[in-house]
XYZ file of C-alpha atoms in Angstrom:
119
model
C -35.813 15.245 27.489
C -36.492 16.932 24.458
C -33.809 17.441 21.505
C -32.983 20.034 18.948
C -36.091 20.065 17.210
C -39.972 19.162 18.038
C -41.067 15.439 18.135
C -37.396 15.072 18.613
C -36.043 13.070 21.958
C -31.921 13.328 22.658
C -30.486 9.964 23.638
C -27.715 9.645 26.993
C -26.572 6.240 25.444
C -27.588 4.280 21.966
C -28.975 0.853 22.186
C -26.589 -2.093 22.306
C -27.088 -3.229 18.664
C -26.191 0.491 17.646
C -23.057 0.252 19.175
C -21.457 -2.956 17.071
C -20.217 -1.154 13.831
C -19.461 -3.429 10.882
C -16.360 -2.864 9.039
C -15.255 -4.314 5.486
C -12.355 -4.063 4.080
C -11.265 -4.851 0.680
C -7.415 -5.350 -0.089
C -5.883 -3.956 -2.872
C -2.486 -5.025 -4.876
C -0.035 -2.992 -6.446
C 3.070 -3.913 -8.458
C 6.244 -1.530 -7.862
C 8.358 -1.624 -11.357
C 11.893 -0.111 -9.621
C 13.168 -0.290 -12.926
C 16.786 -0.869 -13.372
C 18.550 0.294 -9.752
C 21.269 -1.454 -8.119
C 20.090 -4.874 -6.324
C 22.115 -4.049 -3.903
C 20.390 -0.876 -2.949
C 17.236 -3.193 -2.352
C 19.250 -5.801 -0.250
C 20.635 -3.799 2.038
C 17.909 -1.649 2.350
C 16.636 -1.611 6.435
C 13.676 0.514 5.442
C 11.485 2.463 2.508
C 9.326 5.130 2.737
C 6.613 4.993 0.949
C 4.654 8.874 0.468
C 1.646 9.432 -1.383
C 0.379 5.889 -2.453
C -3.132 7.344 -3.144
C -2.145 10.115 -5.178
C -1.170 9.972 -8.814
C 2.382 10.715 -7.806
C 3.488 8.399 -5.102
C 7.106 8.866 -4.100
C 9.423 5.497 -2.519
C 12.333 6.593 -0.386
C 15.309 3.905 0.126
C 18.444 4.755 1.989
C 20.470 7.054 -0.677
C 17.802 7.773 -3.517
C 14.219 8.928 -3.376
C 11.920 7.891 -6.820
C 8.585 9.700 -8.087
C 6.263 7.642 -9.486
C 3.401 7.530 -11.749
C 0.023 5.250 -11.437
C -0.837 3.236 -14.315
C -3.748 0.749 -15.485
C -2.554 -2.838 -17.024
C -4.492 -3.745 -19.680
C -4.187 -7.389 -18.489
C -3.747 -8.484 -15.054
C -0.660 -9.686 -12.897
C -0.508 -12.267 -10.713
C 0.886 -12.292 -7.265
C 2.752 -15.153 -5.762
C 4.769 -15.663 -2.083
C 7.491 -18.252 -1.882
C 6.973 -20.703 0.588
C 8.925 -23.576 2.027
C 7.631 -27.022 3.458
C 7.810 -26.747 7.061
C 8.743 -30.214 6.993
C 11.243 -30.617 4.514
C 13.119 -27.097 4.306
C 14.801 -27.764 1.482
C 11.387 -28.052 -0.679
C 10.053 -24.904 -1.829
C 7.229 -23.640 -3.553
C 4.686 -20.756 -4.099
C 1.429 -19.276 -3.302
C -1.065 -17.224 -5.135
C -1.212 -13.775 -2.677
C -3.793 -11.919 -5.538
C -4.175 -10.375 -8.571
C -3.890 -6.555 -9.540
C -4.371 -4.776 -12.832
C -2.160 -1.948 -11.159
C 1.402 -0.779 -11.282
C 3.241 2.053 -10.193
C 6.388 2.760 -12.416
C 9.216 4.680 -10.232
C 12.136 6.206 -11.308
C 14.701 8.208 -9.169
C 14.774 11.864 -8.520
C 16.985 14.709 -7.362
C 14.936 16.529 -4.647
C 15.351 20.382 -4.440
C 14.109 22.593 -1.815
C 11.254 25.233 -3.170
C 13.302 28.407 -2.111
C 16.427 28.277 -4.051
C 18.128 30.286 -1.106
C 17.203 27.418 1.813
């Protein structure tokens, strides 16, 4: 069958090697400086929503505040560490290096206000 334009065939289904579509993915780490808000808050906290992370002003809501923040370049790099604990002996710990990131994201709480003053 001929397609859109001359020389041109239209395929019903593409060849089996077409079909497999190679993905990579490349993981990025960012560092979230709260700044000084209660512990607490971050404790009992059940959720977070994060808005906006790839936007220069991401916003973090936690369960009774909401924080704007602002993207920022280190000039050095940060290192990123898990705690772990021997599955053997649970009473050992000890960490692992996660990544590195030369990224932060520096929050501080905010009092939202609706746009139209009489909503």
């Amino acid at each position: 069958m001929a397609g859109l334009f001359p020389n041109s065939v239209e395929l019903s289904e593409f060849a089996p090697e077409d079909d497999a579509y190679e993905y990579e993915y490349e993981t990025t780490y960012v560092t979230l400086d709260l700044g000084y808000i209660d512990q607490n808050l971050l404790l009992n906290a059940s959720s977070c929503k994060l808005i906006g992370l790839d936007t220069p002003t991401p916003y973090l809501q936690l369960p009774g505040i909401t924080m704007r923040g602002a993207q920022s370049d280190l000039i050095g790099s940060e290192l990123i560490f898990a705690d772990g604990r021997d599955p053997e002996n649970r009473s050992r710990r000890f960490v692992t290096h996660v990544g590195t990131t030369s990224k932060r994201i520096t929050f501080e709480p905010v009092k939202l206000k609706p746009k139209n003053p009489d909503a």
